[in-house]
Structure formats: C-alpha cells, structure tokens
XYZ file of C-alpha atoms in Angstrom:
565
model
C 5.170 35.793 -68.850
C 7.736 38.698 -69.805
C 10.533 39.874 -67.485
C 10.104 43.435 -65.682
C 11.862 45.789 -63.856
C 10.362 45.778 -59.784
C 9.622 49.099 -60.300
C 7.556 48.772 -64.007
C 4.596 46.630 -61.925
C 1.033 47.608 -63.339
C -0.900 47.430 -60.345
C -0.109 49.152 -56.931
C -1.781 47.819 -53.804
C -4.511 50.628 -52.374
C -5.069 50.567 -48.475
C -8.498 48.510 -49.934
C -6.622 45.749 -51.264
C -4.091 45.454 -48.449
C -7.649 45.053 -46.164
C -8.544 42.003 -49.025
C -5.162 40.430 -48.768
C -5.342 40.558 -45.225
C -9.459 39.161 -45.020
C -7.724 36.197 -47.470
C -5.537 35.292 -44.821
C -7.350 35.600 -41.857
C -9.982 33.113 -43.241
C -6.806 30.405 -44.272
C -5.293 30.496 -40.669
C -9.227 29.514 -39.999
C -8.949 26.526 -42.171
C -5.563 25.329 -41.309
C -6.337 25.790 -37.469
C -9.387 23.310 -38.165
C -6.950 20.884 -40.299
C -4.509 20.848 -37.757
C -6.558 19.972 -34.748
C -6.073 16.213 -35.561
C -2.093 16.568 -34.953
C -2.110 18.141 -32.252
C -4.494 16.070 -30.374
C -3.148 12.821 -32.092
C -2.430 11.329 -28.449
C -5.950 11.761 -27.421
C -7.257 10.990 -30.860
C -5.924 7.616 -30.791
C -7.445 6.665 -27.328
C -10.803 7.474 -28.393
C -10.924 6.260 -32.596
C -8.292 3.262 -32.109
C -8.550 2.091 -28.561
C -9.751 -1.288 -29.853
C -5.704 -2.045 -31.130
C -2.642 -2.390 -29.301
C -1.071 0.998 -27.769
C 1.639 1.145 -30.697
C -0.654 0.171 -33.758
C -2.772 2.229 -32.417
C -0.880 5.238 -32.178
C 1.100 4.502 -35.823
C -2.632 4.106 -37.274
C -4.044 7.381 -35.751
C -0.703 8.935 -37.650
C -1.698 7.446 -40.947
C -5.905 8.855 -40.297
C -3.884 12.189 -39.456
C -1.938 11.401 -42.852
C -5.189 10.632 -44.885
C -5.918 14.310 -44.659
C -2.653 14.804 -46.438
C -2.874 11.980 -49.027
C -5.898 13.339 -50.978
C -4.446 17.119 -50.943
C -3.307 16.783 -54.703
C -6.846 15.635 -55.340
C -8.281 18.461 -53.921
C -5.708 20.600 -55.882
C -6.948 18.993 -58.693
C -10.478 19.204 -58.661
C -10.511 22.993 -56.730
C -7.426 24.012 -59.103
C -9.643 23.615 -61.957
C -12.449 25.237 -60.444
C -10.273 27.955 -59.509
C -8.797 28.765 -62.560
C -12.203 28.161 -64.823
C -14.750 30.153 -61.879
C -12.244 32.426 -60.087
C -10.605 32.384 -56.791
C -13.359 34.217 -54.236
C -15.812 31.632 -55.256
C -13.709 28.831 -54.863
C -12.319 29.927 -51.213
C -16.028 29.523 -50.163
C -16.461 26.086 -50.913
C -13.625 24.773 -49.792
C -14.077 26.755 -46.243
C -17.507 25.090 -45.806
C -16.383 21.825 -46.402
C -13.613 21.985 -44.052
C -15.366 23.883 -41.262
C -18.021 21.761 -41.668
C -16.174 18.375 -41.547
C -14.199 19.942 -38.494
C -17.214 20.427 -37.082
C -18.337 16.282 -37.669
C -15.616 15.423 -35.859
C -16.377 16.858 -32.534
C -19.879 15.376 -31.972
C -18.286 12.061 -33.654
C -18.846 9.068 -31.163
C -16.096 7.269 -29.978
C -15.113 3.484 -30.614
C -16.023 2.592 -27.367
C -19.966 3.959 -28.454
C -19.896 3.105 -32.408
C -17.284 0.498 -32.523
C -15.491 0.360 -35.759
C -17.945 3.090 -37.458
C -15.982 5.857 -35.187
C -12.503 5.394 -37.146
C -14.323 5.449 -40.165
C -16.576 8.258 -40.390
C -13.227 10.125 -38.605
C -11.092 9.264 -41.477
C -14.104 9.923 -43.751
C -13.878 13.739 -42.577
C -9.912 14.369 -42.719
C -10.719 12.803 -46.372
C -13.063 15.540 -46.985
C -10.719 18.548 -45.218
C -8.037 17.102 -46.915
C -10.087 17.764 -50.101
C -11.018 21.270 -49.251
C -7.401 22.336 -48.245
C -6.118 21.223 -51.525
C -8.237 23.800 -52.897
C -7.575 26.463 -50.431
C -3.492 26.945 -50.560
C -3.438 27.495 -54.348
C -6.182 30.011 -54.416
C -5.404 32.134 -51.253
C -1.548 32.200 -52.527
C -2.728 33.076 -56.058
C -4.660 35.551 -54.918
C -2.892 37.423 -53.281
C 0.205 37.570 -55.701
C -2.308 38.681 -58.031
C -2.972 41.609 -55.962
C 0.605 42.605 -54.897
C 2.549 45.030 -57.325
C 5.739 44.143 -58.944
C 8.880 44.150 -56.526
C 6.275 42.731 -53.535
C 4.807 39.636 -54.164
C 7.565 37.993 -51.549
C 6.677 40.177 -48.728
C 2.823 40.083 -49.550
C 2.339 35.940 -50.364
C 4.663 35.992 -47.036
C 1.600 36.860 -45.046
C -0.506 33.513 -46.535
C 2.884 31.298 -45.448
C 2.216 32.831 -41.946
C -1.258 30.775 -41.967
C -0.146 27.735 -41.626
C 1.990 28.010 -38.584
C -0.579 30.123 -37.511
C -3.120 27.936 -37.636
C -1.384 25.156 -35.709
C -0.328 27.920 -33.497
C -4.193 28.443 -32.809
C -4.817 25.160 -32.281
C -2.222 24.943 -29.478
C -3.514 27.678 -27.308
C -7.326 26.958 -28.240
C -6.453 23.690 -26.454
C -4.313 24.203 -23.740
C -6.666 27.017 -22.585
C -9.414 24.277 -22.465
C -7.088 22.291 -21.114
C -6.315 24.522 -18.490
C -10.074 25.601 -17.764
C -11.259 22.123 -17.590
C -8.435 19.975 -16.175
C -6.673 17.126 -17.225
C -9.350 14.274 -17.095
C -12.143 16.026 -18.188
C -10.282 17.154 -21.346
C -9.316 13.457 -22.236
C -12.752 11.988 -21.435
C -15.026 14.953 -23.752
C -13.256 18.314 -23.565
C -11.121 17.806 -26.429
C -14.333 17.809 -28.335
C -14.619 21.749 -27.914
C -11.655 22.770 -30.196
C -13.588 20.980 -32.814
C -16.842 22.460 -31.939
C -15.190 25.805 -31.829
C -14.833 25.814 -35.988
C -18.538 26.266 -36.581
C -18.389 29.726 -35.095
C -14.882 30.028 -37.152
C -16.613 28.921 -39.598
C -19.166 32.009 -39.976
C -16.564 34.366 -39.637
C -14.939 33.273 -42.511
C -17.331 32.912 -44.620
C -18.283 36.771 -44.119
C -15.066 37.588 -44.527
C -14.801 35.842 -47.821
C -18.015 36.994 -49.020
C -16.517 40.528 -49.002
C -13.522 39.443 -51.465
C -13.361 40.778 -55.154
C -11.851 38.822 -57.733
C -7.986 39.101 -58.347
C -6.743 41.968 -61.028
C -5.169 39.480 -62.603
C -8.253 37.063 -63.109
C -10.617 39.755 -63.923
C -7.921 40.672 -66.803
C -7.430 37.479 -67.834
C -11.414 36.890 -68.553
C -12.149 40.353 -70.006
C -9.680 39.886 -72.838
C -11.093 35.947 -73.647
C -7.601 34.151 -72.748
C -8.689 31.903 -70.130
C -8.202 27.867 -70.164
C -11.471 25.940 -70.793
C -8.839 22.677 -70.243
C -6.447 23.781 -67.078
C -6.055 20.720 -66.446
C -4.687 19.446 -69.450
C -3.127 22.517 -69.891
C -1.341 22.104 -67.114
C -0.276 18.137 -67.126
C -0.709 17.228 -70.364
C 1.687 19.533 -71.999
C 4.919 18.804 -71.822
C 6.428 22.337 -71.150
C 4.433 22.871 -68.474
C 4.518 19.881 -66.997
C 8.719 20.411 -66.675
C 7.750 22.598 -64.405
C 5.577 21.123 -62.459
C 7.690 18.174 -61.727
C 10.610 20.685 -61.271
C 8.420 22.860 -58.524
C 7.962 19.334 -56.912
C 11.423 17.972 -56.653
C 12.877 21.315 -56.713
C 11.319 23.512 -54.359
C 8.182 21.927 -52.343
C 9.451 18.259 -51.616
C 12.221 19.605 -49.325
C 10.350 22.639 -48.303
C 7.688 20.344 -47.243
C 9.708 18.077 -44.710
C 11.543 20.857 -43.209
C 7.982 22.296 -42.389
C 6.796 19.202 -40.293
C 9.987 18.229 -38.990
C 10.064 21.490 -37.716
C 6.572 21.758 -36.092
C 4.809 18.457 -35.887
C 7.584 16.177 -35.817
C 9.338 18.374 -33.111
C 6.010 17.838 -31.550
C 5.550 14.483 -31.577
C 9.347 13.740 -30.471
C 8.629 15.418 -27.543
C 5.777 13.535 -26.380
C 5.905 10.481 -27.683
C 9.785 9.819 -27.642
C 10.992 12.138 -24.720
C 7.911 11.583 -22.690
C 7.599 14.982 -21.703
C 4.054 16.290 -20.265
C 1.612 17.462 -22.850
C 0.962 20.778 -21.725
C 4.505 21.437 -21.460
C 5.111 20.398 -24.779
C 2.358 22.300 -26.672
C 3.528 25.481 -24.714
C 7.485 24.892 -25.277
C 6.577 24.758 -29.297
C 3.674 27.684 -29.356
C 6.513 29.912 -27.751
C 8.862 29.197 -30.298
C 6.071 29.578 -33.155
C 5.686 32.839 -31.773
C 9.333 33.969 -31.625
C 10.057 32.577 -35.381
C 6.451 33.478 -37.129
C 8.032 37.393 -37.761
C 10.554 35.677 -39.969
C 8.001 34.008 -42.608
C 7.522 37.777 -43.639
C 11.523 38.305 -43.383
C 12.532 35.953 -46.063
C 9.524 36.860 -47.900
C 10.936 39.980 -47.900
C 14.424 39.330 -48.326
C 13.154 36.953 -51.427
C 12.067 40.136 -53.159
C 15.665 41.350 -53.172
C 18.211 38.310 -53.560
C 15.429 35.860 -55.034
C 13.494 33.038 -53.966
C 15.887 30.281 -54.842
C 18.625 30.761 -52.724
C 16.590 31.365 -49.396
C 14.946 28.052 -49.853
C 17.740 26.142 -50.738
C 19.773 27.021 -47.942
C 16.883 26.254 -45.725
C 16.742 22.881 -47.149
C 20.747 22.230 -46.674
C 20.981 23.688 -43.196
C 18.016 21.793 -41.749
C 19.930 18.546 -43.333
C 23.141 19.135 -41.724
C 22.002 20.150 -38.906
C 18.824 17.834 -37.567
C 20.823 15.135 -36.046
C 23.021 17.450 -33.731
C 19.279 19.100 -32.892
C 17.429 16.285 -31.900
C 20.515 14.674 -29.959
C 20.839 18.070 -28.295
C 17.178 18.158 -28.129
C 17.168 15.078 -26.043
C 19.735 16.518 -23.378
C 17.948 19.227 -22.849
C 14.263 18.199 -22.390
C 14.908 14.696 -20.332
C 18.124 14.738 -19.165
C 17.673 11.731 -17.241
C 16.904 9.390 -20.780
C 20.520 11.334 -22.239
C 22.391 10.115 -19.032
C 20.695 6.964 -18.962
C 21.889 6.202 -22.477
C 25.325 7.372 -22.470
C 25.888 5.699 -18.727
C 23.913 2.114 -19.263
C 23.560 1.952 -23.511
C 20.871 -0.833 -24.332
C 21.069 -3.490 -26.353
C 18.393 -6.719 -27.668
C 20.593 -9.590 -28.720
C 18.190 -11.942 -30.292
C 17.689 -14.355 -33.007
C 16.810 -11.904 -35.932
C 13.680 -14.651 -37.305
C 12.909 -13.796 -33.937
C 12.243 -10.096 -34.228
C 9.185 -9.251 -36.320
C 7.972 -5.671 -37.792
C 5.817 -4.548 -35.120
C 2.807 -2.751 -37.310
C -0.274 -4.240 -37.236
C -3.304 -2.098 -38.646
C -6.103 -4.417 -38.233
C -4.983 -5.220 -34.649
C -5.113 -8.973 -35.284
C -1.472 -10.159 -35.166
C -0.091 -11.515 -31.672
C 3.659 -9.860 -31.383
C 4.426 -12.500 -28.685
C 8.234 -14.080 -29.278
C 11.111 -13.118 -26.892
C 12.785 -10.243 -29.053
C 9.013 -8.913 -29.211
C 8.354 -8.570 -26.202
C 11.328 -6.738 -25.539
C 11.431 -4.323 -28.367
C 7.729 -3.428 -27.474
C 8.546 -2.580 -23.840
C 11.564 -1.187 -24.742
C 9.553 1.313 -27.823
C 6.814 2.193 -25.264
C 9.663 3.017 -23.103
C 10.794 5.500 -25.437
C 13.943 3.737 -25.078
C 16.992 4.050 -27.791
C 18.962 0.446 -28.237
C 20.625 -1.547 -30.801
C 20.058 -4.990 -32.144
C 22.971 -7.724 -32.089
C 22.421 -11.252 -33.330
C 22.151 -14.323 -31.956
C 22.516 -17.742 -33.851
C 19.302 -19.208 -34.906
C 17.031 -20.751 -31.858
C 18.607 -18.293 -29.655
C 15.850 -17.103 -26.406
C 16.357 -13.034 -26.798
C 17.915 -11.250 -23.896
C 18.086 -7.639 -22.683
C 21.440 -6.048 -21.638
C 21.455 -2.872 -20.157
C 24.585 -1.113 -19.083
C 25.969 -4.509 -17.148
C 22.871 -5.804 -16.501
C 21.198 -8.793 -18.444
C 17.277 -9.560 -18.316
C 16.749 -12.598 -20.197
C 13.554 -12.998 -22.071
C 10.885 -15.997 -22.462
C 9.835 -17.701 -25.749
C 6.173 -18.209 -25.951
C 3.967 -19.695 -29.189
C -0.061 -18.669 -29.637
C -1.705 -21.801 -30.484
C -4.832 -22.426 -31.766
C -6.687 -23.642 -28.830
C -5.405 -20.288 -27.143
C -2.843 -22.245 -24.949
C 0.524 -20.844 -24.784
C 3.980 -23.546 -25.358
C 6.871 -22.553 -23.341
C 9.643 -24.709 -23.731
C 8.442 -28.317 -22.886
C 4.856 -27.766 -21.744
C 1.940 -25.881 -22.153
C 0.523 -22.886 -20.105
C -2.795 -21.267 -20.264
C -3.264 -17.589 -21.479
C -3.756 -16.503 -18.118
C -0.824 -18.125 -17.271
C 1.326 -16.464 -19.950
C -0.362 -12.800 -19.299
C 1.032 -13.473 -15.986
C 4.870 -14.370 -16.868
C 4.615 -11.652 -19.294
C 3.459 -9.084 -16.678
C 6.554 -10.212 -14.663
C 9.199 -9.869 -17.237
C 8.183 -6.489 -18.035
C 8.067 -5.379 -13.869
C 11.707 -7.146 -14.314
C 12.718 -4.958 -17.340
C 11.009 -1.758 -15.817
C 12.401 -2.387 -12.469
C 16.467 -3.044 -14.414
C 15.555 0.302 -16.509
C 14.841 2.225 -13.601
C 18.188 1.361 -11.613
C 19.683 2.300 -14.551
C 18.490 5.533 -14.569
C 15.882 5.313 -17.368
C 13.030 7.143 -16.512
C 9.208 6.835 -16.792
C 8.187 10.202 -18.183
C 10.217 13.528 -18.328
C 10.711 15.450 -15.316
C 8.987 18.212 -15.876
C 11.202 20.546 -13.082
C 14.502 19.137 -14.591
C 13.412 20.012 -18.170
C 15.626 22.879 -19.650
C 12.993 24.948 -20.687
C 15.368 28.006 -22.698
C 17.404 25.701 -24.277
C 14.374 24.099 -25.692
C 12.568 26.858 -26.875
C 15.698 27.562 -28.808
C 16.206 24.504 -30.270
C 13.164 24.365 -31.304
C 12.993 28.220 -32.306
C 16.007 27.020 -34.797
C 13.694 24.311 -36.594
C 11.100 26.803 -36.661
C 13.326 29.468 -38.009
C 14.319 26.605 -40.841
C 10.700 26.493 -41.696
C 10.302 29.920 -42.633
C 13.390 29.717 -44.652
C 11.925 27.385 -46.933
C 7.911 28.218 -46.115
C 8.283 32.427 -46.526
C 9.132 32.461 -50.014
C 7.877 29.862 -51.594
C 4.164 30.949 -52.646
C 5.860 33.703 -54.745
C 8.247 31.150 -56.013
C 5.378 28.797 -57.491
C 2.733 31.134 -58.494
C 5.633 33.285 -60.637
C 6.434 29.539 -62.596
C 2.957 29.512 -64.132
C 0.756 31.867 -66.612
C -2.410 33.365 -65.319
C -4.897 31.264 -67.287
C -3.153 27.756 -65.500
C -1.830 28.742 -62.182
C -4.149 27.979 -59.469
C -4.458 24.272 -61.151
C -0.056 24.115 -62.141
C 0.773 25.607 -58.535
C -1.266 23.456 -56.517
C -0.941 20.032 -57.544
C 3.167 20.159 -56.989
C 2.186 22.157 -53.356
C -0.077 20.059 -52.248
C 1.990 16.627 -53.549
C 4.925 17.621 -51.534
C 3.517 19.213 -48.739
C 0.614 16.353 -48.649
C 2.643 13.447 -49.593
C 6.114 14.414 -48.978
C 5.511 16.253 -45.669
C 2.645 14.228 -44.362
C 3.763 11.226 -44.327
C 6.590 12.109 -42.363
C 4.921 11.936 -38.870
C 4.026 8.139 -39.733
C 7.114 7.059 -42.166
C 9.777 8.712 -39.446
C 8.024 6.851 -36.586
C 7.807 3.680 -38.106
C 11.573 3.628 -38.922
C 11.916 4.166 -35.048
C 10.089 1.447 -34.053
C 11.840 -1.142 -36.469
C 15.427 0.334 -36.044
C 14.982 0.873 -32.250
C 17.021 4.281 -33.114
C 15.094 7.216 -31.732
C 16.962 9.643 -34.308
C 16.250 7.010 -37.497
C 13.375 8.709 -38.402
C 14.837 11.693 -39.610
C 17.128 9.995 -42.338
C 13.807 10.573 -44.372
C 13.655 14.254 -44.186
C 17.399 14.264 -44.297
C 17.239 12.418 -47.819
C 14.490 14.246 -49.155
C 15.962 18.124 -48.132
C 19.051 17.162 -49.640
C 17.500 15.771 -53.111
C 15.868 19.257 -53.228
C 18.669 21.365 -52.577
C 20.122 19.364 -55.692
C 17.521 19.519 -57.962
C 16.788 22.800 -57.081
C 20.122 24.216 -57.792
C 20.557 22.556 -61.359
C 17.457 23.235 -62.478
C 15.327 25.872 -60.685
C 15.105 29.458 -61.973
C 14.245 32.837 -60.046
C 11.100 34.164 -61.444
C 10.893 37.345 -59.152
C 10.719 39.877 -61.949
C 7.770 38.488 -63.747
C 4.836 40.154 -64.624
C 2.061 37.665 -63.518
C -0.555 39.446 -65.896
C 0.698 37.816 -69.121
C-alpha cells in the first residue's frame, strides 16, 4: 500500500454507492440486533435454559452461553475471512446473514428446560455457536466493504456508519422488547413473550437478504481480481508470514483489545450492573440505556469523522485511557444515583463476613452439583443475591462465620452434607428438612438486620435519579464511540487488498469476541468471589490501559493509504 494525498483518491462515491454503503449497513444492524437478543434478555434467558441450577450458577452460566457466541467469533473470521477474500464480499454477507437469522430464529421456538430438560441449554448454546460463526464473518466483510467504496480522505466518516451497527443493533433489541413488553405485560413476557423478539428475525431476515442481493462487489475487489493479484492462501498469507502477522498481533493488543472492553463495559456491562447489582426494574433499565444509545450514537460518525483529519490513533487511545481513569468514579457515582438507598446503606452500616477463610469456598458451580452449605457460604450467597457490597476479615481456623453490619452482628450456623443426606450441626444430627428450615431462618434474620439497616430489596424506582443516569451512562457510551467510530478504518488501512477481510477480522473478532465477551462473565465472577461490587472492572481497567500502551509504541496511522494496492 503507497501513501496518498486525501485529495489524490481514485474512486469518488456516486449517490449509487452511498445507497450500497448504506443497504450494507442496514442488513449488519439486522444481524447484530439478532446476536444481541441473548444479552439483553440474559435475566429471562437463564430462568428458562438454566432453571435446573442454583439462582447464581445459573445466572454466571447463562453469561458464559451468552459468551459462547463470542468465543467462536475468530473462527468464524477465519473460515468467512477466507471465503471473503478468495469469493468476494456480497457473496459472503449472504451466508453469514442466513445462518444467523436462521439460528435466531431456532431459538425462539426452542423448548425450555422445564419441557426438554438438559437438551434446551444445549441446542441454545448450539445456536449462539452457529451466530457466533456467522458474525465472525459479517464485521470484516461489511467494514471492508465499505472502505473499499469510500474515496480517499473518507473512509473514517464512511466505515463510521458500519460502527453505528452494533450499538444499533442492541439498540433495536431494546425497544423491540420493551414494546412487547409493554403490549403484553410483565408475566406474559417472562412465561412466552420473550419468544417474539426472536421470532421477529425471520421477517428481518428476508429483508436483508433482498437488500444484500442488490450489492455489487467492492471497486477494490473487482480490481484486485481483474489484474490476477488475489491470494489463493489468505490464510497463510495472513498468519503465516511473519510481517503480516506483526500486524495482526499489533491490531490486537494495540487497537481492538481495549477498544473491545470499553464497548461492553459501556453497553452491556452498564446493563447488567444495573439489574443485576443495583436491582433496578428491567424496563427501567433497558429504557435508561436505549436513551443514552440514542443521545451518543451521532458521535460514532463524529470521531469517524474527526479520524479522517487528526488520525485514527489518537481518538482511540484516548478513549481507551479516559474510560480507565475514569470507570471507578462512574460506577460509584453510578450507584448513588440509581439506588440511593444501597449508597446510604453502605456508607451508613458498611458490611463485613468475618469467617474462617477454609471456610469460604468459590461459589461457581456449572454442573449444579456442588452443595455451597458452610457458614461463610451461606452468608456470601445471601449477601451476592442481595446485591450487597462487603469485605472479608479472617477468623482463626474452626471459627463459625458471622455477619456484621453497621453495629449489628448475625452469627451464622455450620452445617456438613453427609452421605445419607442428614445434616451435622455441632454435636448431633438434623434431617434436611430440618436444616432447609434453620437455613430459611438465618436468611429472614439477615434480610430482616439488612433491612433496618437500610439495605433495600430492589431499587426504588420513584427515588431513582433518572438524568443523572442517562448521563452517566451517556459518558460510557460516548467512550465507546471514541474507541468503536474509528476503528474499522484503522484495521482495514493495516492490510493489502488481496488479505484484508481474512488479516482484519481475526484480530476484530479475537478482541471484541474474546477480550470483550468475556467481560460480562469474567467481571461478574470477580464480584462474586471478592464480594466488591466495583471488582469487576479491574479487568477492563487492565486491559484499556495495556492498549493505550501498546498502541502508542507501536501503532501507526494509516489514514492516507490507498487501499487499491
């Protein structure tokens, strides 16, 4: 690739081309909005795939079936890369739409466990395999694309609409669902009308496959074949070769790792903290975030923009090191803001477990077969279902584990399964029933000692602040289009014509499917064994950071490229 002025550009985009670039990503907010229907009705999900584990496990494992989806990505980058650079991009965009509308599709007439038993989870994971597979296929080609079609100066402002599709998409999937929601009412929704979204995608579906069926084949491509210089090895080409394969791993560590995190943090985690941590009502959630999407998505096609005159690099780094320093302050304020009550409760009665730390095991069980029964146990999972914050002090070995809260002190029980399914408390034995019993008690005690603390059940929904949240959350939004505007540009400009659907995609889709989705389940499961609400975002923390270093040492702006040689 040779360096040229912005101005020197080949190709100019014609009013027909802008109506191409625009059909491209019109069909990708399709597929996204059908990938991201799992996260946003993870809650539900997990009630009807996983209700045969305890509430926890059940809820970490429905984050790692959302995570699945993620985890084969760079597969799918793999296998539709090489497709895409050997066939072309317009044929590749139609397979990988009917696979995922398709497998969207599955999932809504999927039975649930309580009907199939342990067939439901699987065929469910089974389908966010196969989207997971078709959207590592789609990113590369729709971003390729459409940089292939943009002229010289542009390509920041045009790729900027296919970074809009993702937060699109989720944004879709928000108000697809709470104006089901709405229309059918809360029970109904949870018992079969969350099925609909999912049903919806077949007519999506159609759609974009007409759409796509109208595409021609990128400049660029069409170039690339007439003159006989296109890879009959991309992939080998592309990670087999030393030189190019620098670049891959510096696009990974350097650009899309931190980009990656600062994208879910932003949206899903944000999400999830709500509901899950903050206890705040669904509904209220899903609208608090879908406003902010809407007040930040202008600014994906800002920084693409601004990319085109200052350069990719610098945008996205800064996005990286301001969502690092600044997450922690966020949440806490976060917090405050959307139930008050839990901030008051915590600063006016702090919690702590003191317990024997042998005591205190790492509450993840996938399987749904371990018995989390000793006294620290049962205190940390009332306390984590709670969405209660609290440290951990030790006690000597032996030690019963105790509660306090503020000045109060609950003391706990000690209880052993045993193989005949009696229960040994201290001296004696009790039966099952008998333990389910004293159990039941101690957590009406602890409930009861939260509450007069000032811990509450679930958010208030009157006393949430519902500005301030919208602009927190507009600011993690506003850090995802920082990082998520340029960065199509910034990849497809790294790689030559004849490699780049295969070189940009595997590094995409490893950070944004590894790095990125894992976060959801890696930054809850740090919660739950630090018992620190904010622990879990030490992980995108570390990761931003190791970006915005890598990055700066060894990242170069590509902006002035020509992406025909």
């Amino acid at each position: 690739m040779t360096e040229t002025t912005p101005e020197a550009g080949p190709h100019t985009v014609d009013r027909n081309d802008r109506l191409v670039i625009l059909a491209s990503s019109v069909g990708t907010v399709i597929e996204w909005y059908d990938f991201y229907l799992y996260g946003s009705l993870a809650a539900i999900i997990t009630a009807q795939f996983f209700s045969g584990v305890n509430e926890t496990t059940g809820y970490i494992f429905a984050l790692m079936a959302f995570a699945a989806g993620f985890a084969v990505r760079p597969f799918g980058a793999l296998v539709f890369g090489r497709l895409g650079d050997l066939w072309g991009r317009k044929n590749t965009f139609l397979v990988t739409m009917g696979l995922m509308g398709l497998s969207t599709f599955v999932v809504g007439l999927l039975p649930s466990y309580a009907a199939i038993g342990v067939a439901a989870p699987v065929i469910l994971i089974l389908m966010r395999l196969i989207q997971g597979l078709a959207l590592g296929g789609e990113y590369g080609g729709a971003a390729t694309y459409v940089a292939e079609h943009a002229p010289q100066g542009k390509r920041g402002l045009y790729t900027s609409f296919i970074q809009i599709t993702a937060t699109a998409g989720l944004l879709l999937s928000l108000v697809v669902i709470l104006g089901v929601r709405t229309w059918l009412g809360e029970d109904a929704f949870a018992d079969w009308g969350w099925r609909i979204p999912f049903l919806v995608s077949i007519l999506l579906l159609g759609v974009s496959l007409w759409i796509r069926l109208r595409l021609d084949e990128s400049p660029a491509f069409r170039r690339m074949k007439a003159e006989g210089k296109g890879s009959q090895t991309p992939l080998k080409d592309s990670f087999l070769k030393w030189p190019n394969l620098r670049l891959v791993l510096i696009a990974l560590f350097g650009l899309v790792a931190g980009q990656a995190v600062v994208w879910y943090t932003g949206q899903f985690y944000a999400l999830f903290f709500l509901e899950r941590v903050l206890k705040v009502e669904a509904a209220l959630s899903n609208t608090l975030i879908a406003i902010a999407l809407i007040l930040a998505t202008p600014f994906f096609v800002f920084w693409g923009w601004l990319s085109d005159k200052v350069g990719r690099k610098p945008i996205i780094l800064a996005g990286c090191l301001i969502a690092a320093l600044s997450y922690g302050p966020l949440f806490h304020a976060l917090t405050s803001a959307a139930n008050p009550a839990l901030a008051a409760a915590a600063r006016s009665a702090p919690v702590t477990v003191h317990a024997d730390p042998a005591d205190c095991s790492f509450q993840f069980d996938p399987i749904g077969r371990s018995q989390f029964t000793s006294s620290c146990d049962l205190i940390r999972t009332h306390l984590s279902r709670a969405g209660v914050n609290y440290d951990v002090v030790d006690l000597p070995a032996g030690s019963v584990a105790r509660v306090h809260i503020g000045e109060q002190v609950v003391p706990g029980f000690r209880a052993y399964i045993l193989e005949d399914q009696n229960v040994t408390v201290a001296a004696g034995s009790i039966t099952r029933e008998a333990f389910n019993a004293q159990r039941a008690a101690f957590d009406d005690e602890l409930g009861a000692a939260l509450s007069a603390a000032g811990y509450p059940a679930s958010a208030d929904s009157a006393q949430v602040n519902k500005p301030v949240v919208v602009a927190i959350l507009f600011l993690l939004v506003l850090f995802v289009t920082m990082v998520y505007g340029p960065i199509a540009a910034a990849l497809v400009e790294m790689f030559p014509t004849n490699i780049r659907y295969s070189s940009m995609s595997l590094p995409y889709h490893i950070g944004n499917g590894w790095f990125g989705g894992f976060l959801p389940t890696t930054a809850f499961a740090i919660v739950a064994a630090t018992g620190n609400i904010y622990a879990g975002l030490w992980y995108p923390i570390a990761v931003a950071l190791l970006t915005f270093v890598v990055g700066l040492i060894w990242v170069r702006d590509r902006r002035n490229v020509d992406l025909a040689d």
